Amino acid sequence: MTDTTSEIDFNSMLDALHQAIEKNDTSTALQTLQQADHDETAKLIDRLSVVDRQTLFGLLSPEQGAEVLEHVYYFQGADIIEELPAQVAAPFVAKLDSDDRVDLMNELDEEDSQAILEELDDDIAHETRRFMAYPEGTAGAIMYSEFVSFRADMTVEAILNDIQANREQYIEFGVQYAYVLGLEKQLLGVLPVRNLLFASHQQQATEIMIPNPTTVRAYDTVEELEAIFEEHNYLGLPVVNKDGCLIGIIDRESTTEALQEAATEDLLKFQGLMGKEELRSMPLKVRSGRRLSWLSINVVLNLISASVIAMHQDTLEAVIALAVFLPIISDMSGCSGNQAVAVSMRELSLELISPKEFRRVFVKESSVGLINGACLGLLIGGLAWLWKGNAVLGLVVGTALALNTTVAVCVGGLVPLALKACRQDPALASGPILTTVTDMCGFMLILGLASLCLPYLT
Amino acid sequence: MTDTTSEIDFNSMLDALHQAIEKNDTSTALQTLQQADHDETAKLIDRLSVVDRQTLFGLLSPEQGAEVLEHVYYFQGADIIEELPAQVAAPFVAKLDSDDRVDLMNELDEEDSQAILEELDDDIAHETRRFMAYPEGTAGAIMYSEFVSFRADMTVEAILNDIQANREQYIEFGVQYAYVLGLEKQLLGVLPVRNLLFASHQQQATEIMIPNPTTVRAYDTVEELEAIFEEHNYLGLPVVNKDGCLIGIIDRESTTEALQEAATEDLLKFQGLMGKEELRSMPLKVRSGRRLSWLSINVVLNLISASVIAMHQDTLEAVIALAVFLPIISDMSGCSGNQAVAVSMRELSLELISPKEFRRVFVKESSVGLINGACLGLLIGGLAWLWKGNAVLGLVVGTALALNTTVAVCVGGLVPLALKACRQDPALASGPILTTVTDMCGFMLILGLASLCLPYLT
């Protein structure tokens, strides 16, 4: 997408699609969409206006629309669906695979998703509601209900006949495993399809299945699933309810994807984009409002730390050079603390530390904090001395930075553990908590020390 | 790992392992390691001292050691291998799967990896060197050479016999596809193992294979692979050289994992932990040194922006209240700009924008910047007015924050594009560039405006 040829291609595709939509020309619109690969489809949809998207989906059949929805990112699909009236949107939603449908519905506003659920067929609506009830990051949220199962009393021959008869549907499911169920739908075993290669036609399903398979529950976390996939060479995992009945399948890929998504979200949260994700194709009001809601929290935190400076105005007035060092102390301590935050977050996510191991983290971080604080303090304190030719000023600046770096590194290392222990999300809250603490403490240290040494500074 | 029982279990495992190592008791050590699941093994290795790890690997056979290395994170494995002399380490490395071996070797220092390569058998060393030559993020770096291939003239019967004969080895490979090769090893087709289910014994491999399969080249990027996997339901992709010969296999899972790893790395880079990753089990000197190398860049950037304050000392001395607002301007603009950085990074990674679309980003960001700048400026300016009862002070502070927010949002949106266009990593450099620009610009604005309005401020 970076070289000029493909950019020209893309622009001509966008033009063609745009014109087809204006002329209500379904076949050209479809043809253009079929030419585009997934990335291009996502970009095409991103660049269409809201009205164009509505018209386009008016032209498409439920199957064709569902195919477009499956090719774009799920949050783009949610935007499209929100733009349509519920009765127009529902047929497209109905044609999606169960896991894609749940992803998309979860991204909608409560009101929109309820309206669409009411338009769906009862059985689809029921299943969708049930899957939507599972929180993000659990097996229930990523499982799908399209699987192949056989009764325990079927012979290999009967199974092979069934496979031949339903070949096309099963291939679409991407089947590697089939499931052997009892009379009450309880899961008896897993049947790797390739086992059928080595079986005689008279054998029963129960003879060639793997009995007592590893199963998971719908509320198991994605991290727990990943641990199972790491340990075993499974491609899929059956999800059972409390009665042992098969309710869905998890595959390895969607587990890894869910974890990847969580990692990307962590990055966005750190940068203050919480809640629903922003694309530049969204309306200005939405984009500006979402960003302001996060900034307003920062305003309050900033005022708290700035009040420390306000309280020490006399000292600052007497030694105006200190004002130069306030932003440096704030920024450097923030950087040092954030490094410790990152190490803690990483060790937590790798499960190399438990949220209770405060002592270990404190011991390990305080030593790094003291060393790095001493280095930075000597450097910046030395520069302050050279600049103003006042050794006491250097001492005040250097000591404040050294102590505050130590505090920042320890707080940075411990905050993610504390948040995790309180079941809060470390990615979202660690940064603001850290900077507020380090700013307040840093300003207090430099201005407090300066007040004490005031006779030598003026 | 969070409940107390499992923590006690873990500590008793650690004790048992530690004692077994002290007594050179191989069988107890092995037994303890076999009890532990992968997460526990990683944590056990994390908590052993360097000497204990060296002793442990002295006790293990090459196969046993390789199994431990495959159960821990690859960077832990690299640490262990670096702690051992090359001739002791090489047999463990030799027993790893080709992709794990390359991951581990890439994590080693140049010197250590060369020493180990010299100890390996020629054919393994040759293959490893070849795979290591591919840069991170390419197909070559994640492909593996363990695949099952059949000659084009083999019949289904011959293939089935071969499968029966090599069943155990093939199951370990986790084979879903076999590959049909011509006489010069050129790839003719892919043979999904389950196709054998539907074939007659007399058919030839070429009749039931999928001819002209999708192939990739070793220098294709992981993003390109992911695009193919998203579009098609493949589990694996063959990698061919320029002559069309099969040189390795990529699977879907390792592609997604490589992308997930890249996302986590982006997060770490944002927080100033570049280069090799840090664990708290590493020596203090290494941890402190790595963090300082990043902090030292920040010191220089901070001094540049602080020099702006130093140049305006007279103004600051006259209106000391301004000192309270310097850190607020710096922090708030940094937050606003980082939000724009995050949106750009996300749109770039989703390929919804190309690095050339400066105009689109500028138009979209400047409008958000103006709105949010106006809101924040009114708020903070109003507070300044109320606090000191001076409307001009409010005007100076508010205008400076509003303008600087607009600058920060535009710069934040554009810097990742510019870095990407210059083939630099936006995750690493966007933050420091942004904060330096916004600090300098913000300090100049507030202190410059204040100088102009000085008569009304004192």
CSV table of N, CA and C in Angstrom, one decimal, chain B residues 92-165:
chain,number,residue,atom,x,y,z
B,92,PHE,N,22.5,-28.6,23.5
B,92,PHE,CA,21.1,-28.3,23.8
B,92,PHE,C,20.5,-27.5,22.7
B,93,VAL,N,21.2,-26.6,22.1
B,93,VAL,CA,20.7,-25.8,21.0
B,93,VAL,C,20.4,-26.7,19.8
B,94,ALA,N,21.3,-27.7,19.6
B,94,ALA,CA,21.1,-28.6,18.4
B,94,ALA,C,19.8,-29.4,18.5
B,95,LYS,N,19.3,-29.7,19.7
B,95,LYS,CA,18.1,-30.5,19.9
B,95,LYS,C,16.8,-29.7,19.7
B,96,LEU,N,16.9,-28.4,19.6
B,96,LEU,CA,15.7,-27.5,19.5
B,96,LEU,C,15.1,-27.7,18.1
B,97,ASP,N,13.8,-27.4,17.9
B,97,ASP,CA,13.2,-27.3,16.6
B,97,ASP,C,13.8,-26.1,15.9
B,98,SER,N,13.9,-26.1,14.6
B,98,SER,CA,14.6,-25.1,13.8
B,98,SER,C,14.1,-23.7,14.1
B,99,ASP,N,12.8,-23.5,14.3
B,99,ASP,CA,12.3,-22.1,14.5
B,99,ASP,C,12.7,-21.6,15.9
B,100,ASP,N,12.5,-22.5,16.9
B,100,ASP,CA,12.9,-22.2,18.3
B,100,ASP,C,14.4,-21.9,18.4
B,101,ARG,N,15.2,-22.7,17.6
B,101,ARG,CA,16.6,-22.5,17.6
B,101,ARG,C,17.0,-21.1,17.1
B,102,VAL,N,16.4,-20.7,16.0
B,102,VAL,CA,16.7,-19.4,15.4
B,102,VAL,C,16.2,-18.3,16.3
B,103,ASP,N,15.1,-18.4,16.9
B,103,ASP,CA,14.6,-17.4,17.9
B,103,ASP,C,15.6,-17.2,19.0
B,104,LEU,N,16.1,-18.3,19.5
B,104,LEU,CA,17.0,-18.2,20.7
B,104,LEU,C,18.4,-17.6,20.2
B,105,MET,N,18.9,-18.1,19.1
B,105,MET,CA,20.2,-17.6,18.6
B,105,MET,C,20.1,-16.1,18.3
B,106,ASN,N,19.0,-15.7,17.7
B,106,ASN,CA,18.9,-14.2,17.4
B,106,ASN,C,18.9,-13.4,18.7
B,107,GLU,N,18.6,-14.0,19.8
B,107,GLU,CA,18.5,-13.2,21.1
B,107,GLU,C,19.9,-13.1,21.7
B,108,LEU,N,20.8,-14.0,21.3
B,108,LEU,CA,22.2,-14.0,21.9
B,108,LEU,C,23.0,-12.8,21.3
B,109,ASP,N,24.1,-12.5,22.1
B,109,ASP,CA,25.0,-11.5,21.6
B,109,ASP,C,25.7,-12.2,20.4
B,110,GLU,N,26.2,-11.3,19.5
B,110,GLU,CA,26.9,-11.8,18.3
B,110,GLU,C,28.0,-12.8,18.6
B,111,GLU,N,28.8,-12.4,19.6
B,111,GLU,CA,29.9,-13.3,20.0
B,111,GLU,C,29.5,-14.7,20.4
B,112,ASP,N,28.5,-14.7,21.3
B,112,ASP,CA,28.0,-16.0,21.8
B,112,ASP,C,27.4,-16.9,20.7
B,113,SER,N,26.6,-16.2,19.8
B,113,SER,CA,26.0,-17.0,18.8
B,113,SER,C,27.0,-17.6,17.8
B,114,GLN,N,28.0,-16.8,17.5
B,114,GLN,CA,29.1,-17.3,16.6
B,114,GLN,C,29.8,-18.5,17.2
B,115,ALA,N,30.1,-18.4,18.6
B,115,ALA,CA,30.8,-19.5,19.2
B,115,ALA,C,30.0,-20.7,19.2
B,116,ILE,N,28.6,-20.6,19.4
B,116,ILE,CA,27.8,-21.8,19.4
B,116,ILE,C,27.7,-22.4,18.0
B,117,LEU,N,27.5,-21.5,17.0
B,117,LEU,CA,27.4,-22.0,15.6
B,117,LEU,C,28.6,-22.8,15.2
B,118,GLU,N,29.8,-22.4,15.7
B,118,GLU,CA,31.0,-23.2,15.4
B,118,GLU,C,31.0,-24.6,16.0
B,119,GLU,N,30.3,-24.7,17.2
B,119,GLU,CA,30.2,-26.0,17.8
B,119,GLU,C,29.1,-26.9,17.2
B,120,LEU,N,28.2,-26.4,16.5
B,120,LEU,CA,27.1,-27.2,15.9
B,120,LEU,C,27.6,-28.0,14.8
B,121,ASP,N,26.8,-29.1,14.5
B,121,ASP,CA,27.1,-29.9,13.3
B,121,ASP,C,27.0,-29.0,12.0
B,122,ASP,N,27.7,-29.3,11.0
B,122,ASP,CA,27.8,-28.4,9.8
B,122,ASP,C,26.4,-28.1,9.2
B,123,ASP,N,25.6,-29.2,9.1
B,123,ASP,CA,24.3,-29.0,8.4
B,123,ASP,C,23.4,-28.2,9.2
B,124,ILE,N,23.3,-28.4,10.6
B,124,ILE,CA,22.5,-27.6,11.4
B,124,ILE,C,23.0,-26.2,11.5
B,125,ALA,N,24.3,-26.0,11.6
B,125,ALA,CA,24.9,-24.7,11.6
B,125,ALA,C,24.6,-23.9,10.3
B,126,HIS,N,24.7,-24.6,9.2
B,126,HIS,CA,24.4,-24.0,7.9
B,126,HIS,C,22.9,-23.5,7.8
B,127,GLU,N,22.0,-24.4,8.2
B,127,GLU,CA,20.6,-24.0,8.2
B,127,GLU,C,20.3,-22.9,9.1
B,128,THR,N,20.9,-22.9,10.3
B,128,THR,CA,20.6,-21.9,11.3
B,128,THR,C,21.1,-20.5,10.9
B,129,ARG,N,22.4,-20.5,10.3
B,129,ARG,CA,22.9,-19.3,9.8
B,129,ARG,C,22.0,-18.7,8.7
B,130,ARG,N,21.5,-19.6,7.9
B,130,ARG,CA,20.6,-19.1,6.7
B,130,ARG,C,19.4,-18.5,7.3
B,131,PHE,N,18.7,-19.2,8.3
B,131,PHE,CA,17.5,-18.7,8.8
B,131,PHE,C,17.7,-17.4,9.6
B,132,MET,N,18.9,-17.3,10.3
B,132,MET,CA,19.2,-16.1,11.1
B,132,MET,C,19.4,-14.9,10.3
B,133,ALA,N,19.7,-15.1,9.0
B,133,ALA,CA,20.0,-14.0,8.1
B,133,ALA,C,18.8,-13.2,7.8
B,134,TYR,N,17.6,-13.8,8.0
B,134,TYR,CA,16.4,-13.1,7.7
B,134,TYR,C,16.0,-12.1,8.8
B,135,PRO,N,15.7,-10.9,8.4
B,135,PRO,CA,15.4,-9.9,9.5
B,135,PRO,C,14.1,-10.2,10.3
B,136,GLU,N,14.1,-9.7,11.5
B,136,GLU,CA,12.9,-9.9,12.3
B,136,GLU,C,11.7,-9.3,11.6
B,137,GLY,N,10.5,-10.0,11.7
B,137,GLY,CA,9.3,-9.5,11.1
B,137,GLY,C,9.2,-10.0,9.6
B,138,THR,N,10.1,-10.9,9.2
B,138,THR,CA,9.9,-11.5,7.8
B,138,THR,C,9.5,-13.0,8.0
B,139,ALA,N,9.1,-13.5,6.8
B,139,ALA,CA,8.7,-14.9,6.8
B,139,ALA,C,9.9,-15.8,7.2
B,140,GLY,N,11.1,-15.5,6.7
B,140,GLY,CA,12.3,-16.3,6.9
B,140,GLY,C,12.5,-16.4,8.4
B,141,ALA,N,12.2,-15.4,9.2
B,141,ALA,CA,12.5,-15.4,10.6
B,141,ALA,C,11.6,-16.3,11.4
B,142,ILE,N,10.4,-16.7,10.9
B,142,ILE,CA,9.5,-17.5,11.6
B,142,ILE,C,9.2,-18.8,11.0
B,143,MET,N,9.9,-19.1,9.8
B,143,MET,CA,9.6,-20.4,9.2
B,143,MET,C,10.3,-21.5,9.9
B,144,TYR,N,9.9,-22.7,9.6
B,144,TYR,CA,10.6,-23.9,10.2
B,144,TYR,C,10.8,-24.9,9.1
B,145,SER,N,11.8,-25.8,9.3
B,145,SER,CA,12.1,-26.7,8.2
B,145,SER,C,11.6,-28.1,8.4
B,146,GLU,N,10.9,-28.3,9.5
B,146,GLU,CA,10.3,-29.7,9.7
B,146,GLU,C,9.0,-29.8,9.0
B,147,PHE,N,9.0,-30.3,7.8
B,147,PHE,CA,7.7,-30.6,7.1
B,147,PHE,C,7.7,-31.9,6.4
B,148,VAL,N,6.6,-32.4,6.0
B,148,VAL,CA,6.4,-33.7,5.3
B,148,VAL,C,6.2,-33.5,3.8
B,149,SER,N,7.1,-34.1,3.0
B,149,SER,CA,6.9,-33.9,1.6
B,149,SER,C,6.9,-35.3,0.9
B,150,PHE,N,6.3,-35.4,-0.2
B,150,PHE,CA,6.2,-36.6,-1.0
B,150,PHE,C,6.6,-36.3,-2.4
B,151,ARG,N,7.2,-37.3,-3.1
B,151,ARG,CA,7.5,-37.1,-4.5
B,151,ARG,C,6.3,-37.1,-5.3
B,152,ALA,N,6.3,-36.4,-6.5
B,152,ALA,CA,5.1,-36.3,-7.3
B,152,ALA,C,4.6,-37.6,-7.8
B,153,ASP,N,5.5,-38.6,-8.0
B,153,ASP,CA,5.1,-39.9,-8.6
B,153,ASP,C,4.6,-40.9,-7.6
B,154,MET,N,4.5,-40.5,-6.4
B,154,MET,CA,4.0,-41.5,-5.4
B,154,MET,C,2.5,-41.7,-5.4
B,155,THR,N,2.1,-42.9,-5.2
B,155,THR,CA,0.6,-43.2,-5.2
B,155,THR,C,0.1,-43.0,-3.8
B,156,VAL,N,-1.3,-42.9,-3.7
B,156,VAL,CA,-1.9,-42.7,-2.4
B,156,VAL,C,-1.5,-43.8,-1.5
B,157,GLU,N,-1.4,-45.0,-2.0
B,157,GLU,CA,-1.1,-46.2,-1.2
B,157,GLU,C,0.3,-46.0,-0.6
B,158,ALA,N,1.3,-45.6,-1.5
B,158,ALA,CA,2.6,-45.5,-1.0
B,158,ALA,C,2.7,-44.4,0.1
B,159,ILE,N,1.9,-43.3,-0.1
B,159,ILE,CA,1.9,-42.2,0.8
B,159,ILE,C,1.3,-42.7,2.2
B,160,LEU,N,0.2,-43.5,2.1
B,160,LEU,CA,-0.4,-44.0,3.3
B,160,LEU,C,0.6,-44.9,4.1
B,161,ASN,N,1.3,-45.7,3.3
B,161,ASN,CA,2.3,-46.6,3.9
B,161,ASN,C,3.4,-45.8,4.6
B,162,ASP,N,3.8,-44.7,3.9
B,162,ASP,CA,4.9,-43.9,4.5
B,162,ASP,C,4.4,-43.2,5.8
B,163,ILE,N,3.1,-42.8,5.8
B,163,ILE,CA,2.5,-42.1,6.9
B,163,ILE,C,2.5,-43.1,8.1
B,164,GLN,N,2.0,-44.4,7.8
B,164,GLN,CA,2.0,-45.4,8.9
B,164,GLN,C,3.4,-45.6,9.5
B,165,ALA,N,4.3,-45.7,8.6
B,165,ALA,CA,5.7,-46.0,9.0
B,165,ALA,C,6.3,-44.8,9.9
